[in-house]
PDB file of C-alpha atoms in Angstrom:
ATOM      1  CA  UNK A 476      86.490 102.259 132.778  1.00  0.00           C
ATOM      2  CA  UNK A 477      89.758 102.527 134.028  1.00  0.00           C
ATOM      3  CA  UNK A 478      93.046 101.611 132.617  1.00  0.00           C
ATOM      4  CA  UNK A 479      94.169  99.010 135.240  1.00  0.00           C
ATOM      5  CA  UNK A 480      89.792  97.589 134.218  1.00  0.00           C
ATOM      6  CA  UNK A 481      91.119  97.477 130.673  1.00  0.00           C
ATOM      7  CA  UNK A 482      93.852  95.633 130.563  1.00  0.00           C
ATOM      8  CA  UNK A 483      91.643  93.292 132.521  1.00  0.00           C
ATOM      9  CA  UNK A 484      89.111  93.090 130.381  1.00  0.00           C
ATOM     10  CA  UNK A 485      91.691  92.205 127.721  1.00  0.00           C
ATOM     11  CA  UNK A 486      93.474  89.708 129.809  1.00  0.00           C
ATOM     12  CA  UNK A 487      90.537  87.653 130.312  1.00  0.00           C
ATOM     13  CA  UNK A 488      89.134  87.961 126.649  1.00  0.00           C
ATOM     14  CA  UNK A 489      88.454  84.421 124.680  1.00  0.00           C
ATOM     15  CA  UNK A 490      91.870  83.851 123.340  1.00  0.00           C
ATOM     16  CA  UNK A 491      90.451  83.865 119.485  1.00  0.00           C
ATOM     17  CA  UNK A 492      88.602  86.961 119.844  1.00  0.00           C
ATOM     18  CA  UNK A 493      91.929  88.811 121.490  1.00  0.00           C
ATOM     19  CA  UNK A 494      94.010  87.716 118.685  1.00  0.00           C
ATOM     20  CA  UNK A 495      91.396  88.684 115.950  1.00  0.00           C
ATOM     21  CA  UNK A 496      91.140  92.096 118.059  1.00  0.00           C
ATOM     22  CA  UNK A 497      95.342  92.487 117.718  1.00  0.00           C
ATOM     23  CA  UNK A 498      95.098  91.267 113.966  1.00  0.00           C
ATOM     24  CA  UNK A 499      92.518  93.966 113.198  1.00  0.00           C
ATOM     25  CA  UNK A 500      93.828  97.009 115.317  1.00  0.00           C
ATOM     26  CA  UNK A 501      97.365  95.185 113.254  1.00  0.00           C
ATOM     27  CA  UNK A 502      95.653  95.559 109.489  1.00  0.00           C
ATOM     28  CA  UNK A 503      94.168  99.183 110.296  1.00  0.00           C
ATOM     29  CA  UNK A 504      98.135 100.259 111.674  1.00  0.00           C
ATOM     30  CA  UNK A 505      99.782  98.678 108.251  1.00  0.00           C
ATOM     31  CA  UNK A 506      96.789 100.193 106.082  1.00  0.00           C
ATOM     32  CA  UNK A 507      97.287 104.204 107.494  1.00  0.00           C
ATOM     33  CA  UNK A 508     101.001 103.470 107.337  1.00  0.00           C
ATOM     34  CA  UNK A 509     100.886 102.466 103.465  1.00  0.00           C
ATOM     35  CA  UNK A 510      98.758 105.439 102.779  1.00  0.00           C
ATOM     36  CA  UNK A 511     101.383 107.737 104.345  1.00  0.00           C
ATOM     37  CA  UNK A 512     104.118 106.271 102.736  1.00  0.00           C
ATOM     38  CA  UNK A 513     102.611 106.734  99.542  1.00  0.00           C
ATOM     39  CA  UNK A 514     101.437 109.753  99.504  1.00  0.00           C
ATOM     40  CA  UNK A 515     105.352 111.230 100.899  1.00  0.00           C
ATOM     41  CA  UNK A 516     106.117 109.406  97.771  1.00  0.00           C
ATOM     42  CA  UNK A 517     103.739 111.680  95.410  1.00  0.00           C
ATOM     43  CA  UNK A 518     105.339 114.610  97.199  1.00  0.00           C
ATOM     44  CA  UNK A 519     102.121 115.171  98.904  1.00  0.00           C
ATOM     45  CA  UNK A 520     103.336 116.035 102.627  1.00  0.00           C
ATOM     46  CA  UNK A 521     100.040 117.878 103.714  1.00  0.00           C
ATOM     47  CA  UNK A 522      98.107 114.949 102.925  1.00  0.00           C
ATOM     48  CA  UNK A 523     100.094 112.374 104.634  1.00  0.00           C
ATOM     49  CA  UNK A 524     100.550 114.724 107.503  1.00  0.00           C
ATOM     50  CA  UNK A 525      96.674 114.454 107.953  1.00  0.00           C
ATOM     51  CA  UNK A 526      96.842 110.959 108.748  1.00  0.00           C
ATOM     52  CA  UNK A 527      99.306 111.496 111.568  1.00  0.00           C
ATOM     53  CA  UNK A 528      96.166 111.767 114.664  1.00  0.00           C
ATOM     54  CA  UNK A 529      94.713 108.453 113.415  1.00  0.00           C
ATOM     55  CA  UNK A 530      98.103 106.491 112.847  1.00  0.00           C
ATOM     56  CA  UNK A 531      98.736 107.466 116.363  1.00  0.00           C
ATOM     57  CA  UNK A 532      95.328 106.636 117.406  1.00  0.00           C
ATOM     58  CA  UNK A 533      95.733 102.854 115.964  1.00  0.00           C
ATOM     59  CA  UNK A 534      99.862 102.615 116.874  1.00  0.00           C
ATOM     60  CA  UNK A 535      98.927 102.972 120.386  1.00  0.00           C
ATOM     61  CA  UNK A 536      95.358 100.635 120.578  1.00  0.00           C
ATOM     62  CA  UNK A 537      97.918  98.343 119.006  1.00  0.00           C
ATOM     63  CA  UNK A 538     100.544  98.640 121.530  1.00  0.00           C
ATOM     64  CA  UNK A 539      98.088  97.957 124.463  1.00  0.00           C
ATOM     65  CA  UNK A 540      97.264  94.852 122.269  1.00  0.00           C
ATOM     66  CA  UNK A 541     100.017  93.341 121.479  1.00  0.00           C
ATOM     67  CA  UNK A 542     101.509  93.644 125.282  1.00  0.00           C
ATOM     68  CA  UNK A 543      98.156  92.121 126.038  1.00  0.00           C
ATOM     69  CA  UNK A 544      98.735  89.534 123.868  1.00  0.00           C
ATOM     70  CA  UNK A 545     102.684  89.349 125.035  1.00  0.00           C
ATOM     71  CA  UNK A 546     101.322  88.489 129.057  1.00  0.00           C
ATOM     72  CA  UNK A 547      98.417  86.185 127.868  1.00  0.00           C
ATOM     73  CA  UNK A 548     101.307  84.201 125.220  1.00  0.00           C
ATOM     74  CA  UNK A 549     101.371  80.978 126.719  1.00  0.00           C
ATOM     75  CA  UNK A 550      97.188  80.887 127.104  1.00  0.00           C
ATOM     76  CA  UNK A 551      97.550  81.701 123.854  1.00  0.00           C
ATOM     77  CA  UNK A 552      99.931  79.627 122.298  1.00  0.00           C
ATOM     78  CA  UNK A 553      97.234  76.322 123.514  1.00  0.00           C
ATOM     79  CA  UNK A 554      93.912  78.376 123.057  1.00  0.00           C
ATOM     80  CA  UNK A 555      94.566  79.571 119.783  1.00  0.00           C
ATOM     81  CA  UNK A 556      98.222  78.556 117.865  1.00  0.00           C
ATOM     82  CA  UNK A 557      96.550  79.102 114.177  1.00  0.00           C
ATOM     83  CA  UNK A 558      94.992  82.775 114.979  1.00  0.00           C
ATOM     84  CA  UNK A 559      98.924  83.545 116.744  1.00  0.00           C
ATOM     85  CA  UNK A 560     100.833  82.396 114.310  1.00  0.00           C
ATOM     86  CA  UNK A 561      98.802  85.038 111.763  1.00  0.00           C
ATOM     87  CA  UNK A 562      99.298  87.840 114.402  1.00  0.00           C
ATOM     88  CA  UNK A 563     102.839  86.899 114.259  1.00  0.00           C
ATOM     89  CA  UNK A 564     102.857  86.921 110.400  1.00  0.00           C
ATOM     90  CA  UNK A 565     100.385  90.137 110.250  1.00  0.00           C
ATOM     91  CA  UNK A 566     103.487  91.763 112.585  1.00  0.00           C
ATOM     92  CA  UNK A 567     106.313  90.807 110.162  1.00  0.00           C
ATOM     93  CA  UNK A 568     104.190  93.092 107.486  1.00  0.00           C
ATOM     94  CA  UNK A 569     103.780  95.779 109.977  1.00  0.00           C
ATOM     95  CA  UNK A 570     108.107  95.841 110.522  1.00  0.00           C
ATOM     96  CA  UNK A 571     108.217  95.706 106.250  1.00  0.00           C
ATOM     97  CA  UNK A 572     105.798  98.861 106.417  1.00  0.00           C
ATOM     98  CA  UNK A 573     108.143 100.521 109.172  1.00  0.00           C
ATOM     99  CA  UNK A 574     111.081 100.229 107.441  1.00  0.00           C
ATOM    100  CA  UNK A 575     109.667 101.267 104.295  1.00  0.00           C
ATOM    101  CA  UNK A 576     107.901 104.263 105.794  1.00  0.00           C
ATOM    102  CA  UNK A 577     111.125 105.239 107.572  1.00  0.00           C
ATOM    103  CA  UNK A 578     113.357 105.068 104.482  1.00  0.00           C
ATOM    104  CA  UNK A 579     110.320 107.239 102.675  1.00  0.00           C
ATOM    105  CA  UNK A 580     110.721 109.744 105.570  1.00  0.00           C
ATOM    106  CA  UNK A 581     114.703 109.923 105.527  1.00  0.00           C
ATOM    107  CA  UNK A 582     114.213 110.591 102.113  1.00  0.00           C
ATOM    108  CA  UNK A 583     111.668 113.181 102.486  1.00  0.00           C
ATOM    109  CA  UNK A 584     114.349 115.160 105.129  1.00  0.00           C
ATOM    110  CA  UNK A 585     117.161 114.491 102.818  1.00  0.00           C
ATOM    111  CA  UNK A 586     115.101 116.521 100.259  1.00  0.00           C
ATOM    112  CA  UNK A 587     114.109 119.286 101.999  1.00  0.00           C
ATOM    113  CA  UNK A 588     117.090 119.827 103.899  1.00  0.00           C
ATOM    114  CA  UNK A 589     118.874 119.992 100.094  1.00  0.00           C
ATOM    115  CA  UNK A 590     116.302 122.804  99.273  1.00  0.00           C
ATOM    116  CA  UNK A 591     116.906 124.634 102.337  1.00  0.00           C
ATOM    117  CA  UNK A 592     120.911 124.778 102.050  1.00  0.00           C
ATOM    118  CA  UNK A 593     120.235 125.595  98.005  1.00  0.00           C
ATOM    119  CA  UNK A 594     118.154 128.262  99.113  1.00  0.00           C
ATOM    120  CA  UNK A 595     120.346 129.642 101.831  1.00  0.00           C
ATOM    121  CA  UNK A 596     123.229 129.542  99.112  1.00  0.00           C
ATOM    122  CA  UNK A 597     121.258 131.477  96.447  1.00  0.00           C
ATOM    123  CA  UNK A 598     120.324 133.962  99.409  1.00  0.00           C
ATOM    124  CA  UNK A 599     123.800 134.134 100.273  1.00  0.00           C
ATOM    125  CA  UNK A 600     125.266 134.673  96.999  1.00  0.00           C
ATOM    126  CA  UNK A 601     122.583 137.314  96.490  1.00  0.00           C
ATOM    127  CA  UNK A 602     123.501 139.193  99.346  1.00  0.00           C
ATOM    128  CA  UNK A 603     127.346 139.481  98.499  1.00  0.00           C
ATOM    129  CA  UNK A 604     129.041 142.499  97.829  1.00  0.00           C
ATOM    130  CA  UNK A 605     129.510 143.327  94.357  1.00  0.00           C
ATOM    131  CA  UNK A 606     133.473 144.794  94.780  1.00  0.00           C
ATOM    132  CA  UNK A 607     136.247 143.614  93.569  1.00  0.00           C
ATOM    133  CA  UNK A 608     139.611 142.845  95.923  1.00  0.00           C
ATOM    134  CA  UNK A 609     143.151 142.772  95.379  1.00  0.00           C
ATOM    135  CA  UNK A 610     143.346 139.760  93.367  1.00  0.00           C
ATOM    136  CA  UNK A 611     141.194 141.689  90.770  1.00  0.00           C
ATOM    137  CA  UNK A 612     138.121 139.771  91.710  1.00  0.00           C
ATOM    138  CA  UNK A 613     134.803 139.627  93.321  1.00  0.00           C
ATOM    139  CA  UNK A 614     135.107 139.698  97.396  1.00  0.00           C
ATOM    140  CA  UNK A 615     133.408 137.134  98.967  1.00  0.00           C
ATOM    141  CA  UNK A 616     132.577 137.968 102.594  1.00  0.00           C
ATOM    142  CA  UNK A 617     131.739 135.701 104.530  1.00  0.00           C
ATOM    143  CA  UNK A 618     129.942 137.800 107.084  1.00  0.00           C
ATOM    144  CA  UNK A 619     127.459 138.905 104.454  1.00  0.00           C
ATOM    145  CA  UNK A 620     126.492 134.679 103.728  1.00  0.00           C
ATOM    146  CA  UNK A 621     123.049 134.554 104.715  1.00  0.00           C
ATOM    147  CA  UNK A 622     122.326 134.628 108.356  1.00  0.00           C
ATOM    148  CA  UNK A 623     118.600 132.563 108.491  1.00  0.00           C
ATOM    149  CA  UNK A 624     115.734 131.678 106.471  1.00  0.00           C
ATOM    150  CA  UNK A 625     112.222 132.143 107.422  1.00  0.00           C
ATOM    151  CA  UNK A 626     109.588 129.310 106.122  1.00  0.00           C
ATOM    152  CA  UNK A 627     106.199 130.303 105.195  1.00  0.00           C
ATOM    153  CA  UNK A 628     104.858 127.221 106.334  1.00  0.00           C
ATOM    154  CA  UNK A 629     101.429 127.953 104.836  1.00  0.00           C
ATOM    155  CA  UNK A 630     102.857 127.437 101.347  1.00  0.00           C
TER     156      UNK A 630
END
């Protein structure tokens, strides 16, 4: 089937069973999206970077519905007002999750990129040279700071 069949095929779908459709594709998106959030929470990054294929799997069968349900509004909107106005509500959970998930994430980055510069630090300070200068103290040159860090990313 091709695309231009799909959209269609979603176009012309009983107004009910196209807003159930959204609401489910909806619940699936805001259920992966909790799990990753809590799992970056635990500190468990592999984990929650597992779930990455099938968030992006449901974000985008979401995405076709919800612009399906965005050209078929007004059909809608007589059709079916009850099962829209929990799509709408279902949606104000999945912008909650969003923002929730993003804050997680900026937190996450904030973290490692702490480690990283406390690492390149130690590395640095490790590397100095151990003479003393005019002043009657330690040197520090700043050419010998540390130039790069390689992550085993297996770890």
């Amino acid at each position: 089937m091709t695309a231009a069949a799909r959209l269609a095929a979603l176009d012309t779908m009983p107004a009910e069973e196209l807003c159930r459709l959204a609401e489910t594709g909806l619940s699936a998106l805001v259920d992966v999206m909790n799990q990753e959030t809590t799992l970056l929470r635990a500190g468990h990054m592999r984990e929650a970077g597992k779930l990455t294929p099938e968030k992006t799997g449901l974000a985008q069968d979401y995405v076709t519905l919800a612009r399906a349900v965005q050209r078929q509004n007004q059909r809608l909107s007589v059709e079916a007002p009850a099962a829209l106005d929990r799509l709408r509500a279902g949606h104000e959970s999945l912008a909650t999750q969003m923002a929730e998930n993003l804050r997680v994430l900026a937190t996450a980055k904030t973290v490692t990129e702490d480690i990283l510069t406390d690492v390149a630090r130690m590395v640095g300070q490790q590397d100095r040279a151990r003479t003393y200068g005019t002043a009657g103290r330690v040197a520090v040159d700043p050419a010998s700071a540390a130039r790069g860090l390689t992550v085993n990313r297996a770890l």
